[in-house]
Every structure is written in structure tokens, then in C-alpha cells.
PDB file of C-alpha atoms in Angstrom:
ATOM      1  CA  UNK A  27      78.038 120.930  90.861  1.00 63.00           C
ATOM      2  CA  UNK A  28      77.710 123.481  88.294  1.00 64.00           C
ATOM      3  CA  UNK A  29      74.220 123.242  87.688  1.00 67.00           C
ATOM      4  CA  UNK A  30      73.895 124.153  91.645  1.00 67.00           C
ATOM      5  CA  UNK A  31      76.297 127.135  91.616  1.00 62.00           C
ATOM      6  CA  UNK A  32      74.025 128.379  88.659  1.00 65.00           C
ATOM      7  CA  UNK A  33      71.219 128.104  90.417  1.00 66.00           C
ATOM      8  CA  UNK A  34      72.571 129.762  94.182  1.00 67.00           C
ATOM      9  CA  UNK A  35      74.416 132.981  92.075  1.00 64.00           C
ATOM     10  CA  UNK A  36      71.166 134.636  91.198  1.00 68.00           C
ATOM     11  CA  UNK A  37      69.559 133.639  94.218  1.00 62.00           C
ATOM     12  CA  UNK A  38      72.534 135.013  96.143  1.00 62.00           C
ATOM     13  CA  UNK A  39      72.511 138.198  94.220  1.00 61.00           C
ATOM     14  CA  UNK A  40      69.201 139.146  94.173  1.00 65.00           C
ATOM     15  CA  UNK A  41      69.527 138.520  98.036  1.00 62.00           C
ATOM     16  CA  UNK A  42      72.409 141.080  98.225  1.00 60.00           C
ATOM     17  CA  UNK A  43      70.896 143.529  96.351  1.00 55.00           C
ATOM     18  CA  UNK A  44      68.102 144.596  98.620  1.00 57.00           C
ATOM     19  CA  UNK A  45      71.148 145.185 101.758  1.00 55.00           C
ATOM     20  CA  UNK A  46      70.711 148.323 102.597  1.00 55.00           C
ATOM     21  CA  UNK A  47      66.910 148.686 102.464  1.00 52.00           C
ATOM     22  CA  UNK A  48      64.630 148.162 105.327  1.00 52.00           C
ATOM     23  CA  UNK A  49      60.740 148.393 105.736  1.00 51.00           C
ATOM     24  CA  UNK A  50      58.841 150.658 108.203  1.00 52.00           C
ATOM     25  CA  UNK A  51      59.736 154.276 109.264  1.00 57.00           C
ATOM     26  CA  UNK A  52      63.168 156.737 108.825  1.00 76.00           C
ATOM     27  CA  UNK A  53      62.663 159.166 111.648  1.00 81.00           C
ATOM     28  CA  UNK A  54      65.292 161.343 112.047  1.00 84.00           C
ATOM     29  CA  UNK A  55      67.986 160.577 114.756  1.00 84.00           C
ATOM     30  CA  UNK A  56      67.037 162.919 117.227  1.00 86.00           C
ATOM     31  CA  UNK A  57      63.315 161.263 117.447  1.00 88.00           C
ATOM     32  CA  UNK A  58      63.773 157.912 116.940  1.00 90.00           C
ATOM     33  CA  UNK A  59      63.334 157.358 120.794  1.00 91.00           C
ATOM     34  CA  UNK A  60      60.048 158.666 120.485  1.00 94.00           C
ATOM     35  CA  UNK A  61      57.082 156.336 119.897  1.00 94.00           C
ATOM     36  CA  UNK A  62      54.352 158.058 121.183  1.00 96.00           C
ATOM     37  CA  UNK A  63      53.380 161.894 120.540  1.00 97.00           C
ATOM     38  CA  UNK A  64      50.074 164.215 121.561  1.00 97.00           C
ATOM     39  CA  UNK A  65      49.337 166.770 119.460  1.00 97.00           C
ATOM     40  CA  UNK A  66      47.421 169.601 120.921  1.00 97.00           C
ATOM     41  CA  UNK A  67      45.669 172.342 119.135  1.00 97.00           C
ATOM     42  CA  UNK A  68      47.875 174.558 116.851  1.00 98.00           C
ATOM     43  CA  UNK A  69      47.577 178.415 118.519  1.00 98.00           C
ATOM     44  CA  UNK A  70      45.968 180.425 115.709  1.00 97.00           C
ATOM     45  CA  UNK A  71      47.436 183.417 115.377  1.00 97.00           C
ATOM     46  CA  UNK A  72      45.057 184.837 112.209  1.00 96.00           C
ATOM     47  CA  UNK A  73      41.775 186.222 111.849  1.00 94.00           C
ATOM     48  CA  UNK A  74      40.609 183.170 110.185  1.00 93.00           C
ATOM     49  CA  UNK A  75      38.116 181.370 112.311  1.00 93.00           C
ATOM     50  CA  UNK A  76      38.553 177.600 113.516  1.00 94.00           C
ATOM     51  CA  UNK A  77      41.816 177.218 111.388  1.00 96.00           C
ATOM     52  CA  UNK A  78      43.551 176.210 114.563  1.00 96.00           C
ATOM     53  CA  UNK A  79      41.225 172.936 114.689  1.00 97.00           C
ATOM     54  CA  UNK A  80      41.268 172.073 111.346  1.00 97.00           C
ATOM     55  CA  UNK A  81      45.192 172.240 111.152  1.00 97.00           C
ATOM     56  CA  UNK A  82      45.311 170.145 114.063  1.00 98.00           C
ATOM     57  CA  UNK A  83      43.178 167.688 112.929  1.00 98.00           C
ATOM     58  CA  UNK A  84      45.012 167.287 109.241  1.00 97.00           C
ATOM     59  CA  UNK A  85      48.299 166.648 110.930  1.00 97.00           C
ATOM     60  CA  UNK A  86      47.330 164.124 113.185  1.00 97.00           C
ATOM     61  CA  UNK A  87      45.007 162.697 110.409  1.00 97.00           C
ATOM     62  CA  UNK A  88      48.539 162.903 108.352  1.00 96.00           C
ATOM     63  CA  UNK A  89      50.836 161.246 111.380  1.00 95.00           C
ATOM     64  CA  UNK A  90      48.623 158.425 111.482  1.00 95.00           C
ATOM     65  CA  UNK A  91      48.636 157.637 107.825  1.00 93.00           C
ATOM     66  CA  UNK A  92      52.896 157.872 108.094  1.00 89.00           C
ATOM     67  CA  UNK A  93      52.145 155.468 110.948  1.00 89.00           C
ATOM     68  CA  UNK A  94      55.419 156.578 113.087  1.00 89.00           C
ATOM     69  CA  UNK A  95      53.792 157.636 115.817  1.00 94.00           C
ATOM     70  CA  UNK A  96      51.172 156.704 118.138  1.00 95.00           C
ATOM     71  CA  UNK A  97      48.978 159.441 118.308  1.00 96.00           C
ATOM     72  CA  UNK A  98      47.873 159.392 122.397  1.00 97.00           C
ATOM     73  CA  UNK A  99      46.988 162.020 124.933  1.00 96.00           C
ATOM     74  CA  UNK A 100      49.232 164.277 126.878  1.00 94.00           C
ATOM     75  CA  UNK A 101      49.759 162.407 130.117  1.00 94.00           C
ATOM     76  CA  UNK A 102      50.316 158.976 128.119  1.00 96.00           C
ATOM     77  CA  UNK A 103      52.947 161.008 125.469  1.00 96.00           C
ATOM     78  CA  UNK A 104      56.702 160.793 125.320  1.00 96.00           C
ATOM     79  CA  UNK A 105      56.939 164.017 123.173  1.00 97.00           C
ATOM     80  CA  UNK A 106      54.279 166.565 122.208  1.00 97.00           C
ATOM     81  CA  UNK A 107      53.599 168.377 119.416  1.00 97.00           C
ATOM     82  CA  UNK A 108      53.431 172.210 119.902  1.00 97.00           C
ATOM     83  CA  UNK A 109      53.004 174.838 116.710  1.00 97.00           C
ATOM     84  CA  UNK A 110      51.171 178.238 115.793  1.00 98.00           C
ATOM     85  CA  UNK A 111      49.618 178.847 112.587  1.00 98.00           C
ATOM     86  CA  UNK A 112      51.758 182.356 111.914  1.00 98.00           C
ATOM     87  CA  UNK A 113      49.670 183.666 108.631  1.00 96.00           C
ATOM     88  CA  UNK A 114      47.654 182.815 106.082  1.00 95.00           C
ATOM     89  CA  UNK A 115      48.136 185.197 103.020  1.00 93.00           C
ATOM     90  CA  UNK A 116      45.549 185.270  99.946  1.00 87.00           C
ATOM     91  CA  UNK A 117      46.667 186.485  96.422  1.00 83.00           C
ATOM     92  CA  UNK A 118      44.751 187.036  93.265  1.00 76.00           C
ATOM     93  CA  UNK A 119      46.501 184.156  91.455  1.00 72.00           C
ATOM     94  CA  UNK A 120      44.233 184.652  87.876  1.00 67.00           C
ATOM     95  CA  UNK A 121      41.311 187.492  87.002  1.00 68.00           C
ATOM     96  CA  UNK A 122      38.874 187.194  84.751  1.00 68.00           C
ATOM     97  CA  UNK A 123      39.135 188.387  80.800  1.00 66.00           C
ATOM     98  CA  UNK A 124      37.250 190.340  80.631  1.00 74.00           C
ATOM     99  CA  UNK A 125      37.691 192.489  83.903  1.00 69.00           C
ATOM    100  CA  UNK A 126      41.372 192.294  85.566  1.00 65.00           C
ATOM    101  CA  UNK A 127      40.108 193.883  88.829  1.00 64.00           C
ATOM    102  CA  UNK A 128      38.080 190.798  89.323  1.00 66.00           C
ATOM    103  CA  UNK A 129      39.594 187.553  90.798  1.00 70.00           C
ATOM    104  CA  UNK A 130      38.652 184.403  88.859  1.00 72.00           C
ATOM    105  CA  UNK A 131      41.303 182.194  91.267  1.00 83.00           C
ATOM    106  CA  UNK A 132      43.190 182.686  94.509  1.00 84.00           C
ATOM    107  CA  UNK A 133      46.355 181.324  95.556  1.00 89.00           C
ATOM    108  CA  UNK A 134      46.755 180.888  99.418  1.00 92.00           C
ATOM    109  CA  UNK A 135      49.413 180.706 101.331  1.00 96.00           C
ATOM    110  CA  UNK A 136      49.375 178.959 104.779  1.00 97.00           C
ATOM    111  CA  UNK A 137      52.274 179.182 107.214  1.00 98.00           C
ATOM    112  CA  UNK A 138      53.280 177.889 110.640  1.00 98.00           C
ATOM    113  CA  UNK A 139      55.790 176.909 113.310  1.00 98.00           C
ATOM    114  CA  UNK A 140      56.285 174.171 115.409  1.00 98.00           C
ATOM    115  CA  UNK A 141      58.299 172.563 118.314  1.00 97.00           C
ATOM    116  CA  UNK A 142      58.235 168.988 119.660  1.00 97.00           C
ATOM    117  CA  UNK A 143      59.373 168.599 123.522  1.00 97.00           C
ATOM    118  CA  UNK A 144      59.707 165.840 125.856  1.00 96.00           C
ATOM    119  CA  UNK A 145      56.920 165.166 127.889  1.00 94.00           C
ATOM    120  CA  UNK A 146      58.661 165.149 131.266  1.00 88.00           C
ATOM    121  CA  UNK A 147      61.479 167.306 130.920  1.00 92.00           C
ATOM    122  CA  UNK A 148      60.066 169.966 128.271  1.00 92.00           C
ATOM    123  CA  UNK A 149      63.167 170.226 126.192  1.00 95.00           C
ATOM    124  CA  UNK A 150      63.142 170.905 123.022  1.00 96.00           C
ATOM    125  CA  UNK A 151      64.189 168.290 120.752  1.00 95.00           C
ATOM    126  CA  UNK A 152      62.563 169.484 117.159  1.00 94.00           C
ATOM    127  CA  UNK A 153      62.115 172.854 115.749  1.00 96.00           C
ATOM    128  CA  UNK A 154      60.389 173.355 112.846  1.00 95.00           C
ATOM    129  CA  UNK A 155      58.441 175.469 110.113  1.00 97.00           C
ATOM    130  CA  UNK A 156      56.208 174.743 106.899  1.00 97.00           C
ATOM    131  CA  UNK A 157      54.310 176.446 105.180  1.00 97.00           C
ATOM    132  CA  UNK A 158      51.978 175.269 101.585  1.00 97.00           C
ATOM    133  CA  UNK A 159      50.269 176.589  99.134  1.00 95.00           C
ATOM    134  CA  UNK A 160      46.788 176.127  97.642  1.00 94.00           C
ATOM    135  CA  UNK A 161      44.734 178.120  94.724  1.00 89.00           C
ATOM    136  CA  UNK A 162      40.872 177.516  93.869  1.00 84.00           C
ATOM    137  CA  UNK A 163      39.270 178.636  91.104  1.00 79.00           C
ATOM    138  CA  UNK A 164      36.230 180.983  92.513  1.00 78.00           C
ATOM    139  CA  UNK A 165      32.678 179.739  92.154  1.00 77.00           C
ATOM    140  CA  UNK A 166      29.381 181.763  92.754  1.00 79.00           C
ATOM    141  CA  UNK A 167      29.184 180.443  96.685  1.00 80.00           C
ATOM    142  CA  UNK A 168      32.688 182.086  97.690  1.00 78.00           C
ATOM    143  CA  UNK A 169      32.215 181.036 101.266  1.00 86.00           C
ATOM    144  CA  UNK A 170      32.384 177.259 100.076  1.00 88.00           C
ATOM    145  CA  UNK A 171      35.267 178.339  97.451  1.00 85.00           C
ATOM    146  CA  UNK A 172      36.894 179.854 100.727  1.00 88.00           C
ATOM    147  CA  UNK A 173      36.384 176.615 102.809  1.00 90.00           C
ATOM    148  CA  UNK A 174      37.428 174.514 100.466  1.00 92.00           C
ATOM    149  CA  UNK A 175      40.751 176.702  99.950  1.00 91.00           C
ATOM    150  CA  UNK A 176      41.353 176.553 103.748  1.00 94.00           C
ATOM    151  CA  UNK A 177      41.021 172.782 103.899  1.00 96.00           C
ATOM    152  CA  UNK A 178      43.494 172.121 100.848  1.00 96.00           C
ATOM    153  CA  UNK A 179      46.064 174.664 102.081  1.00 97.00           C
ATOM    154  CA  UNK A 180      45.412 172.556 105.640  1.00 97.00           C
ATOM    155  CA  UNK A 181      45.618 169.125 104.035  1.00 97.00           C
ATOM    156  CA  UNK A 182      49.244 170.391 102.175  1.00 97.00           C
ATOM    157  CA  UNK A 183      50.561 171.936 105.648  1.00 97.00           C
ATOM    158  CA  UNK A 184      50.188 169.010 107.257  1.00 97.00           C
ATOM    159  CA  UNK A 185      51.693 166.589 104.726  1.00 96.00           C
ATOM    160  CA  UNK A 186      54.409 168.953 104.971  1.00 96.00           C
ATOM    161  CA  UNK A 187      55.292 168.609 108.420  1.00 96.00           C
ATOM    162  CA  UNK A 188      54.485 164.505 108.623  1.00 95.00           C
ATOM    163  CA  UNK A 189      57.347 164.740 106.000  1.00 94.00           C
ATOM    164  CA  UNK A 190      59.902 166.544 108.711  1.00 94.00           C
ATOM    165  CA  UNK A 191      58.325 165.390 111.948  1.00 94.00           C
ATOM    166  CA  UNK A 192      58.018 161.402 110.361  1.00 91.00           C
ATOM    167  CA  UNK A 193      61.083 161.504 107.732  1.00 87.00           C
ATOM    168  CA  UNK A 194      63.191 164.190 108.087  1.00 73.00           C
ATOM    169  CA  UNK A 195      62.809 166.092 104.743  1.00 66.00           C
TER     170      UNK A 195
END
């Protein structure tokens, strides 16, 4: 008998200890209900070509890696996914020894806003912001430096708001 109750207490305990955990998702309360979401494009409100698109396309991209939500079109949605890229700002984050007036990295800073509603009503149900950061160090082709700024800053962004949208942090 004792030989049995020594074998069922760690079994029972390691059992216990897992209790409160579960697998899969933590949405937030107020979206639990919601198992399918479109995203349309993000309303650019910069001067910085096509950044609309390629925020869009990073969150969703980001959404289906959290694996939440179904990503689906709007007549099939239960929410949708509404923001506006509000500004992009670009500091000199380093300059160069030998000249201070020239930039040898830039910081970026990305920021937007958005909403989720329900699909047939159109009530709000989220409001949200986020905003990220990105530097590059500058090479000789700026214009692929600058692209490749844009996309990290986007990539960063839309982890961000997976994080609220899919966890609630």
C-alpha cells in the first residue's frame, strides 16, 4: 500500500501543478466572442508612399502567426480592423566622427491608431494605439537603407498591436 501511495503523490502533484494553465489564445474579455476579423488597409496619413499597404500587410502577416483570429474578408467578418498610420518621425540617432552634421544612423519612429467594430452593428468594441521604433545604420544606397527602415519599423508596429488586439498587453 505504501509503495502505491509513493508512486500516485508525485504523479498527483505534478498533475496539480499545471491547474491554472491552459494552451491556445488569452484574448482579452471584450473580444473573446470574436473569431473572425478583416483587416482593411490602414489610412495613411504621411507623405511616405505605400506605407499604408505594407502596415497592413505586417499585421495581418502578425495575426496569423498569433493564430487568434481568422483572417477573412469583410462580408464573412465578425469584427474589423480599422487604424491610420498618424506619423512617422525620423531622427539622426548617430553621425559620423568625423563630421557631426552627417547622419551615420537613423532612428524612426512609426505611430498609429486603431479601432475594431462589429461587423453588423459598427460599435466599437477596441480602441487602440502603438507606435515602434526602428534605427538603421546608413549605407551608400539610402533608398534601400530607407526601405529597409520602413519595413522594420512596420514589422515592430504590427507585433505591437497582435500583442493588444491577440493578448491584451
Amino acid at each position: 500500500m505504501k509503495q502505491i501511495f509513493l508512486l500516485l503523490a508525485p504523479l498527483c502533484l505534478m498533475l496539480t501543478g499545471c491547474a491554472g494553465y491552459s494552451l491556445g489564445s488569452q484574448k482579452p474579455a471584450h473580444l473573446r466572442h470574436i473569431t473572425k476579423i478583416a483587416v482593411p488597409s490602414f489610412e495613411n496619413l504621411t507623405l511616405e508612399p505605400r506605407l499604408g499597404v505594407l502596415v497592413t500587410n505586417t499585421i495581418i502577416k502578425q495575426l496569423q502567426n498569433h493564430g487568434s483570429y481568422q483572417i477573412v474578408s469583410r462580408g464573412e467578418a465578425e469584427a474589423i480592423l480599422q487604424g491610420k498610420i498618424l506619423r512617422i518621425n525620423r531622427t539622426q540617432f548617430r553621425s559620423d566622427r568625423n563630421n557631426i552634421l552627417r547622419t551615420s544612423q537613423i532612428l524612426a519612429t512609426l505611430s498609429c491608431a486603431f479601432t475594431i467594430t462589429e461587423a453588423g452593428s459598427g460599435k466599437v468594441i477596441h480602441n487602440g494605439s502603438a507606435s515602434a521604433d526602428s534605427y538603421i545604420i546608413l549605407d551608400a544606397n539610402l533608398q534601400l537603407s530607407e526601405t529597409q527602415l520602413l519595413e522594420d519599423a512596420a514589422q515592430r508596429l504590427a507585433h505591437e498591436v497582435a500583442d493588444q488586439v491577440s493578448e491584451g498587453w
